[in-house]
Every structure is written in structure tokens, then in C-alpha cells.
């Protein structure tokens, strides 16, 4: 079975055709504001991260999270990108909502470096749990129409869709008259995005990792 995935080559994509369908661009003003907030934050302030790309971008921008601050990650995949062991890792399924549901009530401050396309789920939910949430959009994701065309030309039996932005890119740029293969969503938020885009969801990975994806692919093969 020929499998494609909407991510650049990595350990996650090994053995599959890796075709990114979005491109990410840093937002310098957001990075600057987040860096200043880190430097001025009180001890015990949380830094909430929902994508490993945020950690990579902070590293490339030479922005360090002070040791006095606590790190919370949406799930294990994001935690692997953390510069140190996180103080909190959300349970499966790795989503902003599952993170909100499991953090303790509090009155502290949360700094949230995110994609400009990220939903309001985290800041609204944590706000309702008693936290003061300051969001910083540090990058944006844009559809790559050329990547979508390449994905269509690959004629894969199944496509693993790895993010909501990838779902929207496929919906907006898939070649007219070309059949869309079976779509497997990497987590519930991506599945919801596919449904919103009126794309059929063949399956949703129970966990946003290689194990969960392989389990879904085995069901297609059987």
C-alpha cells in the first residue's frame, strides 16, 4: 500500500511519501513580544506549547525558556521537542481540549506561543480554569498549492493528514476531477477540520504518533 503524509521527512514519516502541503513563516513581532514576556515573567509562570514546531522556531530564534518557568505540552510528540523535561504533558488524544480538561485549576499566568491559525480552545479553556493566558502568534501556516498537486500526482492509497492547516490546503487546492484517496487524520482536531472542509475522514489515529497511525493503516490493509 502506498502511503503519503503531509509532513516533511522525519522519523514519523519513515517509509512513507512525505509531501508538505503547507509552509510556515515566522512572525517576528510575535517572537519579540514572547521573548520579552519570558524575560519579565515571574517564577512559576507556565509556557504552554501545542506544536513541536514552536520549540524548533524558538531554538532557531535563540529564544530560551528560563529555568524558573514551567513548561506544559499538549502531548508526547510535542514534549519530545521541549528543551527540557516538561512539567506537564497532556494525555491522549493530544489536543488543546484534552490539555484543558486535565490541568489543575489555578490562578497563575500562562504564556502561549502559537500558530496564528491555532484555535481559541486553549486560551479560552485555561481562562475558564482560572489562569491568565497571554497568547503570542509566533508563526503562520499557509497552503502550498504545489505541494497539494504533488500529493495528488503521487496517487497514494492513503494520505495521513497531520494538521488542520493541511486539511484546509487539500480542500482548497486538490485538482478538480481527481479522486481523493482515503484520508487518515492525525488526531481528533485534524479530523474535525476535514469534516469542516467537507472531506471524508476514513479513520482517525487514536494517538498522534507512529504507533497510532500504523494501527489505522493495518486496518486498511486487512
PDB file of C-alpha atoms in Angstrom:
ATOM      1  CA  UNK A   1       0.000   0.000   0.000  1.00  0.00           C
ATOM      2  CA  UNK A   2       1.331   3.429  -0.974  1.00  0.00           C
ATOM      3  CA  UNK A   3       1.036   5.896   1.921  1.00  0.00           C
ATOM      4  CA  UNK A   4       1.638   9.653   1.813  1.00  0.00           C
ATOM      5  CA  UNK A   5       1.824  12.057   4.724  1.00  0.00           C
ATOM      6  CA  UNK A   6       1.541  15.852   4.778  1.00  0.00           C
ATOM      7  CA  UNK A   7       4.800  16.461   6.657  1.00  0.00           C
ATOM      8  CA  UNK A   8       8.476  16.904   5.778  1.00  0.00           C
ATOM      9  CA  UNK A   9      10.711  13.859   6.122  1.00  0.00           C
ATOM     10  CA  UNK A  10      11.314  12.818   9.717  1.00  0.00           C
ATOM     11  CA  UNK A  11      11.287   9.733  11.935  1.00  0.00           C
ATOM     12  CA  UNK A  12       7.499   9.944  11.911  1.00  0.00           C
ATOM     13  CA  UNK A  13       7.315   9.695   8.109  1.00  0.00           C
ATOM     14  CA  UNK A  14       9.921   6.949   7.551  1.00  0.00           C
ATOM     15  CA  UNK A  15       8.844   4.578   4.778  1.00  0.00           C
ATOM     16  CA  UNK A  16       6.058   6.872   3.601  1.00  0.00           C
ATOM     17  CA  UNK A  17       5.971   9.552   0.913  1.00  0.00           C
ATOM     18  CA  UNK A  18       6.462  12.840   2.779  1.00  0.00           C
ATOM     19  CA  UNK A  19       4.816  15.757   0.966  1.00  0.00           C
ATOM     20  CA  UNK A  20       4.310  19.002   2.932  1.00  0.00           C
ATOM     21  CA  UNK A  21       1.238  20.904   1.779  1.00  0.00           C
ATOM     22  CA  UNK A  22       1.773  23.996   3.916  1.00  0.00           C
ATOM     23  CA  UNK A  23       4.658  26.353   4.560  1.00  0.00           C
ATOM     24  CA  UNK A  24       5.416  28.077   7.853  1.00  0.00           C
ATOM     25  CA  UNK A  25       6.637  31.626   8.267  1.00  0.00           C
ATOM     26  CA  UNK A  26       7.931  33.233  11.475  1.00  0.00           C
ATOM     27  CA  UNK A  27       6.115  36.280  12.811  1.00  0.00           C
ATOM     28  CA  UNK A  28       8.934  38.441  14.151  1.00  0.00           C
ATOM     29  CA  UNK A  29       6.716  40.786  16.149  1.00  0.00           C
ATOM     30  CA  UNK A  30       5.188  37.802  17.936  1.00  0.00           C
ATOM     31  CA  UNK A  31       8.596  36.288  18.626  1.00  0.00           C
ATOM     32  CA  UNK A  32       9.871  39.588  20.024  1.00  0.00           C
ATOM     33  CA  UNK A  33       6.827  40.020  22.254  1.00  0.00           C
ATOM     34  CA  UNK A  34       7.083  36.438  23.515  1.00  0.00           C
ATOM     35  CA  UNK A  35      10.801  36.832  24.260  1.00  0.00           C
ATOM     36  CA  UNK A  36      10.109  39.969  26.282  1.00  0.00           C
ATOM     37  CA  UNK A  37       7.302  38.212  28.166  1.00  0.00           C
ATOM     38  CA  UNK A  38       9.634  35.330  29.037  1.00  0.00           C
ATOM     39  CA  UNK A  39      12.255  37.686  30.398  1.00  0.00           C
ATOM     40  CA  UNK A  40       9.729  39.546  32.555  1.00  0.00           C
ATOM     41  CA  UNK A  41       7.707  36.541  33.745  1.00  0.00           C
ATOM     42  CA  UNK A  42       7.578  35.606  37.404  1.00  0.00           C
ATOM     43  CA  UNK A  43       8.828  32.255  38.639  1.00  0.00           C
ATOM     44  CA  UNK A  44       6.238  29.519  38.207  1.00  0.00           C
ATOM     45  CA  UNK A  45       4.650  31.027  35.112  1.00  0.00           C
ATOM     46  CA  UNK A  46       3.589  28.357  32.628  1.00  0.00           C
ATOM     47  CA  UNK A  47       4.639  28.175  28.976  1.00  0.00           C
ATOM     48  CA  UNK A  48       2.013  26.137  27.106  1.00  0.00           C
ATOM     49  CA  UNK A  49       3.087  24.605  23.786  1.00  0.00           C
ATOM     50  CA  UNK A  50       0.824  22.761  21.347  1.00  0.00           C
ATOM     51  CA  UNK A  51       3.242  22.059  18.487  1.00  0.00           C
ATOM     52  CA  UNK A  52       6.857  20.840  18.344  1.00  0.00           C
ATOM     53  CA  UNK A  53       7.407  23.455  15.624  1.00  0.00           C
ATOM     54  CA  UNK A  54       7.089  26.165  18.275  1.00  0.00           C
ATOM     55  CA  UNK A  55      10.086  24.710  20.108  1.00  0.00           C
ATOM     56  CA  UNK A  56      12.084  24.459  16.867  1.00  0.00           C
ATOM     57  CA  UNK A  57      11.296  28.054  15.977  1.00  0.00           C
ATOM     58  CA  UNK A  58      12.268  29.308  19.436  1.00  0.00           C
ATOM     59  CA  UNK A  59      15.565  27.458  19.133  1.00  0.00           C
ATOM     60  CA  UNK A  60      16.249  28.916  15.678  1.00  0.00           C
ATOM     61  CA  UNK A  61      15.411  32.371  17.050  1.00  0.00           C
ATOM     62  CA  UNK A  62      17.758  31.799  20.017  1.00  0.00           C
ATOM     63  CA  UNK A  63      14.902  32.309  22.480  1.00  0.00           C
ATOM     64  CA  UNK A  64      15.359  30.303  25.663  1.00  0.00           C
ATOM     65  CA  UNK A  65      12.702  29.434  28.217  1.00  0.00           C
ATOM     66  CA  UNK A  66      14.105  30.367  31.647  1.00  0.00           C
ATOM     67  CA  UNK A  67      14.514  27.524  34.127  1.00  0.00           C
ATOM     68  CA  UNK A  68      12.229  29.292  36.599  1.00  0.00           C
ATOM     69  CA  UNK A  69       9.273  28.879  34.228  1.00  0.00           C
ATOM     70  CA  UNK A  70       7.219  25.705  33.895  1.00  0.00           C
ATOM     71  CA  UNK A  71       6.583  24.002  30.548  1.00  0.00           C
ATOM     72  CA  UNK A  72       3.290  22.339  29.608  1.00  0.00           C
ATOM     73  CA  UNK A  73       2.995  20.337  26.372  1.00  0.00           C
ATOM     74  CA  UNK A  74      -0.175  19.215  24.628  1.00  0.00           C
ATOM     75  CA  UNK A  75       1.118  15.636  24.220  1.00  0.00           C
ATOM     76  CA  UNK A  76       4.125  13.340  23.992  1.00  0.00           C
ATOM     77  CA  UNK A  77       5.040  14.294  20.408  1.00  0.00           C
ATOM     78  CA  UNK A  78       5.301  17.963  21.383  1.00  0.00           C
ATOM     79  CA  UNK A  79       7.096  17.087  24.627  1.00  0.00           C
ATOM     80  CA  UNK A  80       9.859  15.406  22.626  1.00  0.00           C
ATOM     81  CA  UNK A  81      10.746  18.798  21.174  1.00  0.00           C
ATOM     82  CA  UNK A  82      11.000  20.510  24.555  1.00  0.00           C
ATOM     83  CA  UNK A  83      14.450  21.812  25.570  1.00  0.00           C
ATOM     84  CA  UNK A  84      13.988  20.055  28.930  1.00  0.00           C
ATOM     85  CA  UNK A  85      11.579  17.629  30.565  1.00  0.00           C
ATOM     86  CA  UNK A  86       8.162  19.331  30.672  1.00  0.00           C
ATOM     87  CA  UNK A  87       6.373  19.858  33.956  1.00  0.00           C
ATOM     88  CA  UNK A  88       3.089  18.750  32.419  1.00  0.00           C
ATOM     89  CA  UNK A  89       2.213  16.627  29.383  1.00  0.00           C
ATOM     90  CA  UNK A  90      -1.399  16.319  28.270  1.00  0.00           C
ATOM     91  CA  UNK A  91      -2.894  12.830  27.886  1.00  0.00           C
ATOM     92  CA  UNK A  92      -4.064  11.228  24.645  1.00  0.00           C
ATOM     93  CA  UNK A  93      -5.641  12.284  22.437  1.00  0.00           C
ATOM     94  CA  UNK A  94      -3.137  15.137  22.250  1.00  0.00           C
ATOM     95  CA  UNK A  95      -5.396  18.140  21.752  1.00  0.00           C
ATOM     96  CA  UNK A  96      -5.896  21.556  23.284  1.00  0.00           C
ATOM     97  CA  UNK A  97      -9.185  20.362  24.750  1.00  0.00           C
ATOM     98  CA  UNK A  98      -7.675  17.293  26.434  1.00  0.00           C
ATOM     99  CA  UNK A  99      -4.965  19.539  27.856  1.00  0.00           C
ATOM    100  CA  UNK A 100      -7.566  21.952  29.224  1.00  0.00           C
ATOM    101  CA  UNK A 101      -9.558  19.087  30.721  1.00  0.00           C
ATOM    102  CA  UNK A 102      -6.632  17.692  32.702  1.00  0.00           C
ATOM    103  CA  UNK A 103      -4.682  20.684  34.018  1.00  0.00           C
ATOM    104  CA  UNK A 104      -5.478  21.594  37.631  1.00  0.00           C
ATOM    105  CA  UNK A 105      -7.446  24.742  38.359  1.00  0.00           C
ATOM    106  CA  UNK A 106      -5.154  27.657  39.040  1.00  0.00           C
ATOM    107  CA  UNK A 107      -4.639  31.380  39.212  1.00  0.00           C
ATOM    108  CA  UNK A 108      -1.238  31.617  37.580  1.00  0.00           C
ATOM    109  CA  UNK A 109      -0.152  33.065  34.263  1.00  0.00           C
ATOM    110  CA  UNK A 110       0.234  31.095  31.031  1.00  0.00           C
ATOM    111  CA  UNK A 111       2.318  32.224  28.048  1.00  0.00           C
ATOM    112  CA  UNK A 112       1.098  30.553  24.871  1.00  0.00           C
ATOM    113  CA  UNK A 113       3.363  30.751  21.771  1.00  0.00           C
ATOM    114  CA  UNK A 114       1.271  29.513  18.875  1.00  0.00           C
ATOM    115  CA  UNK A 115       0.433  29.447  15.209  1.00  0.00           C
ATOM    116  CA  UNK A 116      -1.670  32.338  14.016  1.00  0.00           C
ATOM    117  CA  UNK A 117      -4.118  29.703  12.742  1.00  0.00           C
ATOM    118  CA  UNK A 118      -4.472  27.956  16.122  1.00  0.00           C
ATOM    119  CA  UNK A 119      -7.957  27.781  17.600  1.00  0.00           C
ATOM    120  CA  UNK A 120      -9.074  29.665  20.703  1.00  0.00           C
ATOM    121  CA  UNK A 121      -9.635  26.412  22.623  1.00  0.00           C
ATOM    122  CA  UNK A 122      -6.565  26.574  24.826  1.00  0.00           C
ATOM    123  CA  UNK A 123      -6.702  30.189  25.960  1.00  0.00           C
ATOM    124  CA  UNK A 124     -10.458  30.164  26.486  1.00  0.00           C
ATOM    125  CA  UNK A 125     -10.405  26.841  28.323  1.00  0.00           C
ATOM    126  CA  UNK A 126      -7.496  27.723  30.580  1.00  0.00           C
ATOM    127  CA  UNK A 127      -9.083  31.100  31.259  1.00  0.00           C
ATOM    128  CA  UNK A 128     -12.177  29.298  32.470  1.00  0.00           C
ATOM    129  CA  UNK A 129      -9.973  27.187  34.758  1.00  0.00           C
ATOM    130  CA  UNK A 130      -8.697  30.356  36.442  1.00  0.00           C
ATOM    131  CA  UNK A 131      -5.497  31.097  34.505  1.00  0.00           C
ATOM    132  CA  UNK A 132      -4.463  34.347  32.864  1.00  0.00           C
ATOM    133  CA  UNK A 133      -3.472  33.399  29.332  1.00  0.00           C
ATOM    134  CA  UNK A 134      -1.330  35.590  27.073  1.00  0.00           C
ATOM    135  CA  UNK A 135      -1.167  34.307  23.518  1.00  0.00           C
ATOM    136  CA  UNK A 136       1.672  35.138  21.123  1.00  0.00           C
ATOM    137  CA  UNK A 137       1.316  34.245  17.445  1.00  0.00           C
ATOM    138  CA  UNK A 138       4.911  33.394  16.529  1.00  0.00           C
ATOM    139  CA  UNK A 139       4.350  31.821  13.094  1.00  0.00           C
ATOM    140  CA  UNK A 140       1.750  31.411  10.405  1.00  0.00           C
ATOM    141  CA  UNK A 141       0.961  28.467   8.138  1.00  0.00           C
ATOM    142  CA  UNK A 142      -0.007  28.952   4.504  1.00  0.00           C
ATOM    143  CA  UNK A 143      -1.246  26.464   1.938  1.00  0.00           C
ATOM    144  CA  UNK A 144       1.324  25.226  -0.600  1.00  0.00           C
ATOM    145  CA  UNK A 145      -0.663  24.562  -3.768  1.00  0.00           C
ATOM    146  CA  UNK A 146       2.380  22.968  -5.417  1.00  0.00           C
ATOM    147  CA  UNK A 147       2.666  20.515  -2.555  1.00  0.00           C
ATOM    148  CA  UNK A 148      -1.003  19.592  -2.901  1.00  0.00           C
ATOM    149  CA  UNK A 149      -0.542  18.955  -6.643  1.00  0.00           C
ATOM    150  CA  UNK A 150       2.463  16.745  -5.941  1.00  0.00           C
ATOM    151  CA  UNK A 151       0.415  14.863  -3.357  1.00  0.00           C
ATOM    152  CA  UNK A 152      -2.367  14.299  -5.890  1.00  0.00           C
ATOM    153  CA  UNK A 153       0.098  13.133  -8.551  1.00  0.00           C
ATOM    154  CA  UNK A 154       1.563  10.559  -6.135  1.00  0.00           C
ATOM    155  CA  UNK A 155      -1.667   8.536  -6.401  1.00  0.00           C
ATOM    156  CA  UNK A 156      -1.323   7.227  -2.855  1.00  0.00           C
ATOM    157  CA  UNK A 157      -3.760   4.683  -1.477  1.00  0.00           C
ATOM    158  CA  UNK A 158      -3.997   6.662   1.754  1.00  0.00           C
ATOM    159  CA  UNK A 159      -2.968  10.123   2.892  1.00  0.00           C
ATOM    160  CA  UNK A 160      -2.175  10.890   6.508  1.00  0.00           C
ATOM    161  CA  UNK A 161      -3.333  14.457   7.176  1.00  0.00           C
ATOM    162  CA  UNK A 162      -1.269  15.862  10.019  1.00  0.00           C
ATOM    163  CA  UNK A 163      -2.819  19.240  10.827  1.00  0.00           C
ATOM    164  CA  UNK A 164      -5.905  21.369  10.361  1.00  0.00           C
ATOM    165  CA  UNK A 165      -3.987  23.677   8.034  1.00  0.00           C
ATOM    166  CA  UNK A 166      -3.054  20.672   5.869  1.00  0.00           C
ATOM    167  CA  UNK A 167      -6.725  19.668   5.735  1.00  0.00           C
ATOM    168  CA  UNK A 168      -7.696  23.124   4.508  1.00  0.00           C
ATOM    169  CA  UNK A 169      -4.865  23.141   1.952  1.00  0.00           C
ATOM    170  CA  UNK A 170      -6.101  19.860   0.460  1.00  0.00           C
ATOM    171  CA  UNK A 171      -9.684  21.108   0.407  1.00  0.00           C
ATOM    172  CA  UNK A 172      -8.750  24.367  -1.320  1.00  0.00           C
ATOM    173  CA  UNK A 173      -6.167  23.128  -3.830  1.00  0.00           C
ATOM    174  CA  UNK A 174      -6.871  19.480  -4.689  1.00  0.00           C
ATOM    175  CA  UNK A 175      -7.076  19.205  -8.510  1.00  0.00           C
ATOM    176  CA  UNK A 176     -10.632  19.208  -9.802  1.00  0.00           C
ATOM    177  CA  UNK A 177     -11.734  15.842 -11.143  1.00  0.00           C
ATOM    178  CA  UNK A 178      -9.019  13.931  -9.272  1.00  0.00           C
ATOM    179  CA  UNK A 179     -10.189  11.380  -6.727  1.00  0.00           C
ATOM    180  CA  UNK A 180      -9.133  11.999  -3.144  1.00  0.00           C
ATOM    181  CA  UNK A 181      -7.598   8.854  -1.551  1.00  0.00           C
ATOM    182  CA  UNK A 182      -8.527   7.562   1.883  1.00  0.00           C
ATOM    183  CA  UNK A 183      -7.747  10.287   4.434  1.00  0.00           C
ATOM    184  CA  UNK A 184      -6.417   9.400   7.870  1.00  0.00           C
ATOM    185  CA  UNK A 185      -6.434  12.207  10.415  1.00  0.00           C
ATOM    186  CA  UNK A 186      -3.587  12.593  12.886  1.00  0.00           C
ATOM    187  CA  UNK A 187      -5.797  13.258  15.896  1.00  0.00           C
ATOM    188  CA  UNK A 188      -9.316  14.495  16.508  1.00  0.00           C
ATOM    189  CA  UNK A 189      -8.710  18.234  15.803  1.00  0.00           C
ATOM    190  CA  UNK A 190      -7.490  17.368  12.292  1.00  0.00           C
ATOM    191  CA  UNK A 191     -10.461  15.050  11.782  1.00  0.00           C
ATOM    192  CA  UNK A 192     -12.807  17.880  12.737  1.00  0.00           C
ATOM    193  CA  UNK A 193     -11.053  20.184  10.267  1.00  0.00           C
ATOM    194  CA  UNK A 194     -11.506  17.630   7.472  1.00  0.00           C
ATOM    195  CA  UNK A 195     -15.209  17.367   8.274  1.00  0.00           C
ATOM    196  CA  UNK A 196     -15.493  21.166   8.280  1.00  0.00           C
ATOM    197  CA  UNK A 197     -13.884  21.186   4.829  1.00  0.00           C
ATOM    198  CA  UNK A 198     -16.404  18.572   3.652  1.00  0.00           C
ATOM    199  CA  UNK A 199     -13.678  15.965   3.124  1.00  0.00           C
ATOM    200  CA  UNK A 200     -14.377  12.341   4.097  1.00  0.00           C
ATOM    201  CA  UNK A 201     -12.439  11.019   7.095  1.00  0.00           C
ATOM    202  CA  UNK A 202     -11.641   7.355   6.572  1.00  0.00           C
ATOM    203  CA  UNK A 203     -10.060   6.970  10.016  1.00  0.00           C
ATOM    204  CA  UNK A 204      -8.586   8.940  12.897  1.00  0.00           C
ATOM    205  CA  UNK A 205      -5.419   7.917  14.692  1.00  0.00           C
ATOM    206  CA  UNK A 206      -6.098   7.159  18.358  1.00  0.00           C
ATOM    207  CA  UNK A 207      -2.739   8.674  19.261  1.00  0.00           C
ATOM    208  CA  UNK A 208      -0.787  11.328  17.288  1.00  0.00           C
ATOM    209  CA  UNK A 209       2.262   9.125  16.771  1.00  0.00           C
ATOM    210  CA  UNK A 210       3.665   6.361  14.582  1.00  0.00           C
ATOM    211  CA  UNK A 211       2.010   3.593  16.616  1.00  0.00           C
ATOM    212  CA  UNK A 212      -1.454   5.059  16.283  1.00  0.00           C
ATOM    213  CA  UNK A 213      -1.028   5.687  12.567  1.00  0.00           C
ATOM    214  CA  UNK A 214       0.305   2.209  11.811  1.00  0.00           C
ATOM    215  CA  UNK A 215      -2.644   0.682  13.666  1.00  0.00           C
ATOM    216  CA  UNK A 216      -5.037   2.568  11.397  1.00  0.00           C
ATOM    217  CA  UNK A 217      -3.112   1.639   8.250  1.00  0.00           C
ATOM    218  CA  UNK A 218      -3.192  -2.029   9.201  1.00  0.00           C
ATOM    219  CA  UNK A 219      -6.994  -1.860   9.179  1.00  0.00           C
ATOM    220  CA  UNK A 220      -6.909  -0.577   5.606  1.00  0.00           C
ATOM    221  CA  UNK A 221      -4.543  -3.372   4.543  1.00  0.00           C
ATOM    222  CA  UNK A 222      -6.568  -6.133   6.196  1.00  0.00           C
TER     223      UNK A 222
END
